[in-house]
PDB file of C-alpha atoms in Angstrom:
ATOM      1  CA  UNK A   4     109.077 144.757  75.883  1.00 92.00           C
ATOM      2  CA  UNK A   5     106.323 142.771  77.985  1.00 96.00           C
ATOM      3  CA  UNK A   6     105.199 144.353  80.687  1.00 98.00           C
ATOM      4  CA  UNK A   7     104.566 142.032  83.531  1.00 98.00           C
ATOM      5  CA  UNK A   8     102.675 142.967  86.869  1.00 98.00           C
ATOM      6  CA  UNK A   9     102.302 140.609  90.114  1.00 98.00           C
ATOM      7  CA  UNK A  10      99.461 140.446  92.391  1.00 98.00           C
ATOM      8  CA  UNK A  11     100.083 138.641  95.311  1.00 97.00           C
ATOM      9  CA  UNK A  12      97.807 137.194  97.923  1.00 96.00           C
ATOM     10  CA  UNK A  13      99.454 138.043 100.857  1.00 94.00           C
ATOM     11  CA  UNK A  14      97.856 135.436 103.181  1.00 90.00           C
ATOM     12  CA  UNK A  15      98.071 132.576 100.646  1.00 94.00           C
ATOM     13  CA  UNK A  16     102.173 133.328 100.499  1.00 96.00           C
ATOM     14  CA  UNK A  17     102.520 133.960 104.462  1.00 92.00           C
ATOM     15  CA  UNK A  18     100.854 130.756 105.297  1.00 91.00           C
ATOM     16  CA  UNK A  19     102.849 128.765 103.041  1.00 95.00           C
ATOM     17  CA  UNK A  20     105.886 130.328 104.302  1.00 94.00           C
ATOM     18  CA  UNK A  21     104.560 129.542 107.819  1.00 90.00           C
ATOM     19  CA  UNK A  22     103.870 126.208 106.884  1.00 92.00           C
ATOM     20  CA  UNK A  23     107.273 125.187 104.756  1.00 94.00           C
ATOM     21  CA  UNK A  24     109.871 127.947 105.590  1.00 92.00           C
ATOM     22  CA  UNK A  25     109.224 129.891 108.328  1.00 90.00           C
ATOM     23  CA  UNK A  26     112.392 131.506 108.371  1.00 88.00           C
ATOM     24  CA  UNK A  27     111.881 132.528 105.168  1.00 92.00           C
ATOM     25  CA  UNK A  28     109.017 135.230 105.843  1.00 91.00           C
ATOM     26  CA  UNK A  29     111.391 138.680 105.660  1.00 93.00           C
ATOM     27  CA  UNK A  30     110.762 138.176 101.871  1.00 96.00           C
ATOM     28  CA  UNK A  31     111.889 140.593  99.482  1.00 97.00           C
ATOM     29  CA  UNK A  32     108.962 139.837  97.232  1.00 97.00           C
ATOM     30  CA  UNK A  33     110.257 142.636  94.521  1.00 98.00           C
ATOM     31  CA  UNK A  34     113.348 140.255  94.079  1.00 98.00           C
ATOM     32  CA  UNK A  35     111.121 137.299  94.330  1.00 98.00           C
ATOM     33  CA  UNK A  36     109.176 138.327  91.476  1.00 98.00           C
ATOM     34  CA  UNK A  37     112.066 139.251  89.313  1.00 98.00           C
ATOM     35  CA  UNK A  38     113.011 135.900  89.929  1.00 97.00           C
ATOM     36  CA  UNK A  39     110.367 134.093  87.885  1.00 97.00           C
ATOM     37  CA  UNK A  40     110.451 136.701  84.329  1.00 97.00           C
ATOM     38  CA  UNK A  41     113.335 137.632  81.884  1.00 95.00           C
ATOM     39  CA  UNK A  42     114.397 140.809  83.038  1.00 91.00           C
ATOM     40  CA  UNK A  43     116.169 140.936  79.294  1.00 94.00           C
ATOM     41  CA  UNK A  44     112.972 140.666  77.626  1.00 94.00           C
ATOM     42  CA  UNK A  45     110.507 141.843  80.595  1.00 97.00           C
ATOM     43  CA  UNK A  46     109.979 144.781  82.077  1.00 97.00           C
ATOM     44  CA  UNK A  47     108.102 144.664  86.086  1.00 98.00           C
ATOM     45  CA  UNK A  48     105.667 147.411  85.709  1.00 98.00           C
ATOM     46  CA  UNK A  49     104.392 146.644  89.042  1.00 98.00           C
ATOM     47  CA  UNK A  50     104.046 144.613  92.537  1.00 98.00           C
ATOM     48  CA  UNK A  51     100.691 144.349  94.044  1.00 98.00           C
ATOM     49  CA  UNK A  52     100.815 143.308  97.689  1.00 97.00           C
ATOM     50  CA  UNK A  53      97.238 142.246  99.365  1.00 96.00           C
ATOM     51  CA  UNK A  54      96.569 141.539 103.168  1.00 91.00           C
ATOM     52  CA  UNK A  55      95.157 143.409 106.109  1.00 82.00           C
ATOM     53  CA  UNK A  56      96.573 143.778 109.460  1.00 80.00           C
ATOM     54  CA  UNK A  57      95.421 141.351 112.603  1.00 63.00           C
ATOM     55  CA  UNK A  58      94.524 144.766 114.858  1.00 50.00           C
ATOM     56  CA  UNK A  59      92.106 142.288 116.777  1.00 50.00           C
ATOM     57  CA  UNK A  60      94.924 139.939 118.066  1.00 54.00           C
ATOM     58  CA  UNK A  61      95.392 139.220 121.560  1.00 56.00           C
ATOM     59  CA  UNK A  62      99.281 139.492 120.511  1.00 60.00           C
ATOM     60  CA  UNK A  63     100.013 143.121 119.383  1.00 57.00           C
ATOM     61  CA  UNK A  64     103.652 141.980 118.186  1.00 68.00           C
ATOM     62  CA  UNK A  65     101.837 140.396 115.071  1.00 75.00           C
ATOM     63  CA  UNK A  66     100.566 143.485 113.806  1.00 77.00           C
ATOM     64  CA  UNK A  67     103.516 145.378 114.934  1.00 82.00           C
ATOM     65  CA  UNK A  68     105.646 142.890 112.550  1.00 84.00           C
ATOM     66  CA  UNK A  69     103.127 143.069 109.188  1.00 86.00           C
ATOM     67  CA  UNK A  70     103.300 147.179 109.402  1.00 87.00           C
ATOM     68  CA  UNK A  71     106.946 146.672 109.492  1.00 90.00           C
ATOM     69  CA  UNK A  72     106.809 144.224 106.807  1.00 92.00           C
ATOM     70  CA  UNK A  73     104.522 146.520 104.751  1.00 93.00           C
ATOM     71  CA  UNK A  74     107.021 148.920 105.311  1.00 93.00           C
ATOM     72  CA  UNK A  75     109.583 147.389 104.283  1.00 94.00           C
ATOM     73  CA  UNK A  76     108.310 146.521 100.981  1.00 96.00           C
ATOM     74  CA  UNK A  77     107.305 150.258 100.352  1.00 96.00           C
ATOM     75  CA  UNK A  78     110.845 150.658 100.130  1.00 96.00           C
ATOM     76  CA  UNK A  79     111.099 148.421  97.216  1.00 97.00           C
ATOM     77  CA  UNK A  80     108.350 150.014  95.556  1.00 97.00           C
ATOM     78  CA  UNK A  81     105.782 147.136  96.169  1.00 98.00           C
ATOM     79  CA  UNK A  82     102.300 148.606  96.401  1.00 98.00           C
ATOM     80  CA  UNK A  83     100.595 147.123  99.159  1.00 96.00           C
ATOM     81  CA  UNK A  84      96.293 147.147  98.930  1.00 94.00           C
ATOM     82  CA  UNK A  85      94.402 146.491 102.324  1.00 87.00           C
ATOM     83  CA  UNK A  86      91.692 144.690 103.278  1.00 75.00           C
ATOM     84  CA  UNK A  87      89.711 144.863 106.833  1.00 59.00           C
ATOM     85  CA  UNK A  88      89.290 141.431 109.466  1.00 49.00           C
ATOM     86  CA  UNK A  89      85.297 141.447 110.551  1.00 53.00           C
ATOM     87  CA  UNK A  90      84.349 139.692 113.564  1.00 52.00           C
ATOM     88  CA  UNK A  91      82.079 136.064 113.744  1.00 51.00           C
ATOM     89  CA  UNK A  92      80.254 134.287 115.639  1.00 52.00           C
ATOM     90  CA  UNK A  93      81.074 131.126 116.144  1.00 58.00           C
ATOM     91  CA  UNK A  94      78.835 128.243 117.210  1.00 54.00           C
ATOM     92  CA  UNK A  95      80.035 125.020 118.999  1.00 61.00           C
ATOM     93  CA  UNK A  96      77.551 122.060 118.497  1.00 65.00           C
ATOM     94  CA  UNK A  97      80.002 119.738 120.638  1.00 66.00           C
ATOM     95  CA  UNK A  98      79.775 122.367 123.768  1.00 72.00           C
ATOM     96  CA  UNK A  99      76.841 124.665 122.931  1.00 65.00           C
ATOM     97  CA  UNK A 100      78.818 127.753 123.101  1.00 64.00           C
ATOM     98  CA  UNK A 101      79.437 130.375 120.890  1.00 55.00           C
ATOM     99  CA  UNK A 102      82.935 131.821 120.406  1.00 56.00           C
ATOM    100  CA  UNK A 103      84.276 135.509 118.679  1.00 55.00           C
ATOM    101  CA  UNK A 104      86.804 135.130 116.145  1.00 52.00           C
ATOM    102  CA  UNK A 105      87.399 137.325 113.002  1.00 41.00           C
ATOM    103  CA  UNK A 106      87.453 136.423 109.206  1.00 57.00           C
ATOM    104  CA  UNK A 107      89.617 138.146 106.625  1.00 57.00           C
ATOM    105  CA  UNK A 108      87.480 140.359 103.789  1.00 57.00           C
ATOM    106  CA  UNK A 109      88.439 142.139 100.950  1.00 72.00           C
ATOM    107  CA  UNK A 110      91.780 140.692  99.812  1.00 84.00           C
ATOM    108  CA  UNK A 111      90.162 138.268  96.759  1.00 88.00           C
ATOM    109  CA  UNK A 112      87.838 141.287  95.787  1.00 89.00           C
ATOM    110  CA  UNK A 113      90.728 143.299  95.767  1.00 93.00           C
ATOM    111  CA  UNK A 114      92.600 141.135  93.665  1.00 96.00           C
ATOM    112  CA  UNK A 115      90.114 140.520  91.354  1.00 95.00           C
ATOM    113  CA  UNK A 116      89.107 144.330  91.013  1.00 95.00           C
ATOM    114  CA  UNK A 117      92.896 145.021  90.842  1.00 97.00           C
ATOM    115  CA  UNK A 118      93.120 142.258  88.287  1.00 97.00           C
ATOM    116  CA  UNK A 119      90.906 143.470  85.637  1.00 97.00           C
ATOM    117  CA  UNK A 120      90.685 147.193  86.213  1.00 97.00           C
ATOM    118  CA  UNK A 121      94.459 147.291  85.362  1.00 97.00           C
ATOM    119  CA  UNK A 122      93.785 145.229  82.084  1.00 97.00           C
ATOM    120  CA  UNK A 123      91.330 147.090  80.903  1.00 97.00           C
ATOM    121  CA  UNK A 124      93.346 150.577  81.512  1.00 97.00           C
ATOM    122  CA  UNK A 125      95.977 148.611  79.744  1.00 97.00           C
ATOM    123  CA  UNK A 126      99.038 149.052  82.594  1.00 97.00           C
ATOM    124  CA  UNK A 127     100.313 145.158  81.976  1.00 98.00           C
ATOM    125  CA  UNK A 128     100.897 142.893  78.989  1.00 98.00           C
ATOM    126  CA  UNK A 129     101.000 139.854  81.532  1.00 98.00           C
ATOM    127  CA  UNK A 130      99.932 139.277  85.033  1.00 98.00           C
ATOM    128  CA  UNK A 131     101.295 136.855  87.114  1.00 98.00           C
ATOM    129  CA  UNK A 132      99.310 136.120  90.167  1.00 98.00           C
ATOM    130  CA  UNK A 133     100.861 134.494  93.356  1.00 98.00           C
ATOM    131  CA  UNK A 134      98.598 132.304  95.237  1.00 97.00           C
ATOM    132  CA  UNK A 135      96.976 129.137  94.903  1.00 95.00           C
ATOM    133  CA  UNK A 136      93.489 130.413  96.138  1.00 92.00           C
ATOM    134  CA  UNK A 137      90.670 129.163  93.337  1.00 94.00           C
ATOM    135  CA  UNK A 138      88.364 132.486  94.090  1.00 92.00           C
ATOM    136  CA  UNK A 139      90.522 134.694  91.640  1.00 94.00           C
ATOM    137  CA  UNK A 140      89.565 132.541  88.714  1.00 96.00           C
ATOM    138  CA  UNK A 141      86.353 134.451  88.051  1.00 95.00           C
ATOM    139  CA  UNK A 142      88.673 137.735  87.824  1.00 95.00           C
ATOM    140  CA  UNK A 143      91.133 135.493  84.937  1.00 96.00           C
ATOM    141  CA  UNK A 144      87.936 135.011  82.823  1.00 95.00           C
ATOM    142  CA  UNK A 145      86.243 137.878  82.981  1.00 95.00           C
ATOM    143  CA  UNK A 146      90.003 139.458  81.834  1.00 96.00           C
ATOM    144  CA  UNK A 147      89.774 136.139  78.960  1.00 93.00           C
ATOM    145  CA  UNK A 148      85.880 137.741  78.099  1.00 93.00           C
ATOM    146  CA  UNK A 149      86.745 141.100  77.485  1.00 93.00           C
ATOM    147  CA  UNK A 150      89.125 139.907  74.848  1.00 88.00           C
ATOM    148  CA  UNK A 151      92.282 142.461  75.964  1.00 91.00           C
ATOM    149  CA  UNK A 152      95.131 140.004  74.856  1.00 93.00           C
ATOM    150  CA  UNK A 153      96.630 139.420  77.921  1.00 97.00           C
ATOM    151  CA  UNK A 154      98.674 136.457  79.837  1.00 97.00           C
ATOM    152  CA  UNK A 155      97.559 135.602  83.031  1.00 97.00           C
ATOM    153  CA  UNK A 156     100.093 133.147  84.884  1.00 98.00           C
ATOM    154  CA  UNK A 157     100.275 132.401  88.329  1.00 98.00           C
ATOM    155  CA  UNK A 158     103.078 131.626  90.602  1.00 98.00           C
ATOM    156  CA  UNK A 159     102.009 128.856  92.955  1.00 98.00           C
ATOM    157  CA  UNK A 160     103.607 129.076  96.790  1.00 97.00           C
ATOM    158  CA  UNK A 161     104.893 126.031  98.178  1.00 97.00           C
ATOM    159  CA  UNK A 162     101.746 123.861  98.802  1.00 94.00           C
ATOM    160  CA  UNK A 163      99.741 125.723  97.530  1.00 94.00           C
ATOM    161  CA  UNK A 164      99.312 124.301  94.054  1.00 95.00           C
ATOM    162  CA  UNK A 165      95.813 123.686  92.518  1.00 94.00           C
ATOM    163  CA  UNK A 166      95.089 122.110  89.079  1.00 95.00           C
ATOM    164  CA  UNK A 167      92.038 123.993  88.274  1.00 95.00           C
ATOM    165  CA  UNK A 168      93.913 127.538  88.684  1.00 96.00           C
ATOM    166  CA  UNK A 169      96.717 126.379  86.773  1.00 96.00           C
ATOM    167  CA  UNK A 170      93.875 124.923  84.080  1.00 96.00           C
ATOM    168  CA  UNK A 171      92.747 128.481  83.739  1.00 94.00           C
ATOM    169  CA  UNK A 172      96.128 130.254  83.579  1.00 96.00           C
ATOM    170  CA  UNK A 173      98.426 130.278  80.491  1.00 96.00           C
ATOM    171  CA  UNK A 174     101.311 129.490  82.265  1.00 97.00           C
ATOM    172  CA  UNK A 175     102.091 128.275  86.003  1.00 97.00           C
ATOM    173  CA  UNK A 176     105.420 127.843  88.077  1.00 97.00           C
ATOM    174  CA  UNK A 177     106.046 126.986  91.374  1.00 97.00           C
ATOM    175  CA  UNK A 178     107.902 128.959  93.844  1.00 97.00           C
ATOM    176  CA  UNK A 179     110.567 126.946  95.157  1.00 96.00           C
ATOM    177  CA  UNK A 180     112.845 127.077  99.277  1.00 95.00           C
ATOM    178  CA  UNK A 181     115.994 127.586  97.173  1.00 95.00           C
ATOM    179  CA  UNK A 182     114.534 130.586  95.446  1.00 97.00           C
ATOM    180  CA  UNK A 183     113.423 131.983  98.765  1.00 96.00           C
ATOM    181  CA  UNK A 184     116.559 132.312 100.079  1.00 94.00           C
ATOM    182  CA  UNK A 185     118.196 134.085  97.353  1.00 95.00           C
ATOM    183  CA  UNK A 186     115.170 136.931  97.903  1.00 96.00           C
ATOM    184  CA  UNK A 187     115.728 137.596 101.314  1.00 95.00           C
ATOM    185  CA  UNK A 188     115.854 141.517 103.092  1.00 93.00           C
ATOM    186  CA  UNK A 189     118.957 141.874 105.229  1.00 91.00           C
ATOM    187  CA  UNK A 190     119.070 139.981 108.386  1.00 87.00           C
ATOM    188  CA  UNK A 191     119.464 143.095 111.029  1.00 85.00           C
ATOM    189  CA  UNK A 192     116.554 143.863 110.149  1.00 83.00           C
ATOM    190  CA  UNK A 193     114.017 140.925 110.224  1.00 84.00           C
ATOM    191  CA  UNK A 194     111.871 140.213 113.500  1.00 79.00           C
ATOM    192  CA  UNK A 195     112.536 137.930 115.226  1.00 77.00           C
ATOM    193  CA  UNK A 196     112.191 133.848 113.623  1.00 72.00           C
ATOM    194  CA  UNK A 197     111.490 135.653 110.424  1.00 77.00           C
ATOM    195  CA  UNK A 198     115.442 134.792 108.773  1.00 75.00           C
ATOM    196  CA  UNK A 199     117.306 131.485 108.654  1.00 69.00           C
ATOM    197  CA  UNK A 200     120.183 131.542 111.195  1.00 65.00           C
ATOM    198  CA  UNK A 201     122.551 130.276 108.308  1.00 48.00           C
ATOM    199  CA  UNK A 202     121.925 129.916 104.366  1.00 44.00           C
ATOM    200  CA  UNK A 203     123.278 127.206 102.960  1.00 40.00           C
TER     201      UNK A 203
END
């Protein structure tokens, strides 16, 4: 039986949800994933989950609703792998000031690292990786250079689609709203504007 494992970029998924269904963000991303292989012929050997948690943010609920999300996903056995926000400088040439905000690191050297060390201790026949973001393709070849016979797909979130990742993958689909819905946690327990009000 194949054995498939999913890496997902946490932010690239959120901020297509954002973007295109908002109320679609209490995502079961187990189920989503067993959406897109043949359960009869595929086995999920694992769900990589990558992000890191806005700590900095003037609104505390945000962080309050990702550990809760993380949590959540423990439940369905999703592994999730953190990175760390570092704070910039950032310079206005319009006003000549200089404003703090704070940049995500880690998550696409996680990936990556996650990637490859996994195909080279052999845990997956095929990878599938969620996202649309063009920095993981160095981790796809170096996984094509080492010659370990695997599939690498990736599972593109709404908007989110690039030709040159697809280029570089053996296979691509696209996630779609419909399929969303059907991968939803239950509704008493999703913050607030995180579940449609009624699924059609």
């Amino acid at each position: 039986m194949n054995r498939v494992a999913f890496f997902i970029d946490g932010f690239n998924l959120y901020h297509s949800l954002k973007s295109n269904a908002p109320e679609c963000r209490w995502l079961n991303i187990k189920k989503l994933c067993e959406k897109y292989i043949n359960l009869d012929k595929e086995e999920l050997v694992a769900v990589y989950y990558f992000s890191a948690i806005a700590t900095w943010h003037p609104d505390p609920m945000k962080a309050v609703k990702h550990n809760k999300y993380i949590d959540r996903l423990r439940q369905e056995n999703v592994i999730p792998v953190l990175g760390k926000f570092k704070e910039k400088s950032i310079y206005c040439k319009l006003c000549g000031q200089v404003f703090k905000s704070h940049e995500e690191k880690r998550t696409d050297v996680n990936i990556a690292l996650k990637m490859v060390s996994e195909a080279v201790l052999g845990n997956y026949d095929t990878a599938i990786l969620v996202s649309g973001d063009t920095d993981i393709i160095p981790a796809i070849e170096t996984i094509r250079s080492l010659s370990l016979n695997k599939r690498i797909g990736v599972l593109f979130p709404i908007g989110r689609f690039t030709n040159e990742l697809k280029q570089c993958a053996d296979f691509s689909r696209k996630i779609t709203t419909s399929v969303l819905r059907e991968c939803l946690f239950e509704k008493e327990t999703a913050p607030d504007g995180w579940y449609p009000d009624t699924l059609d």
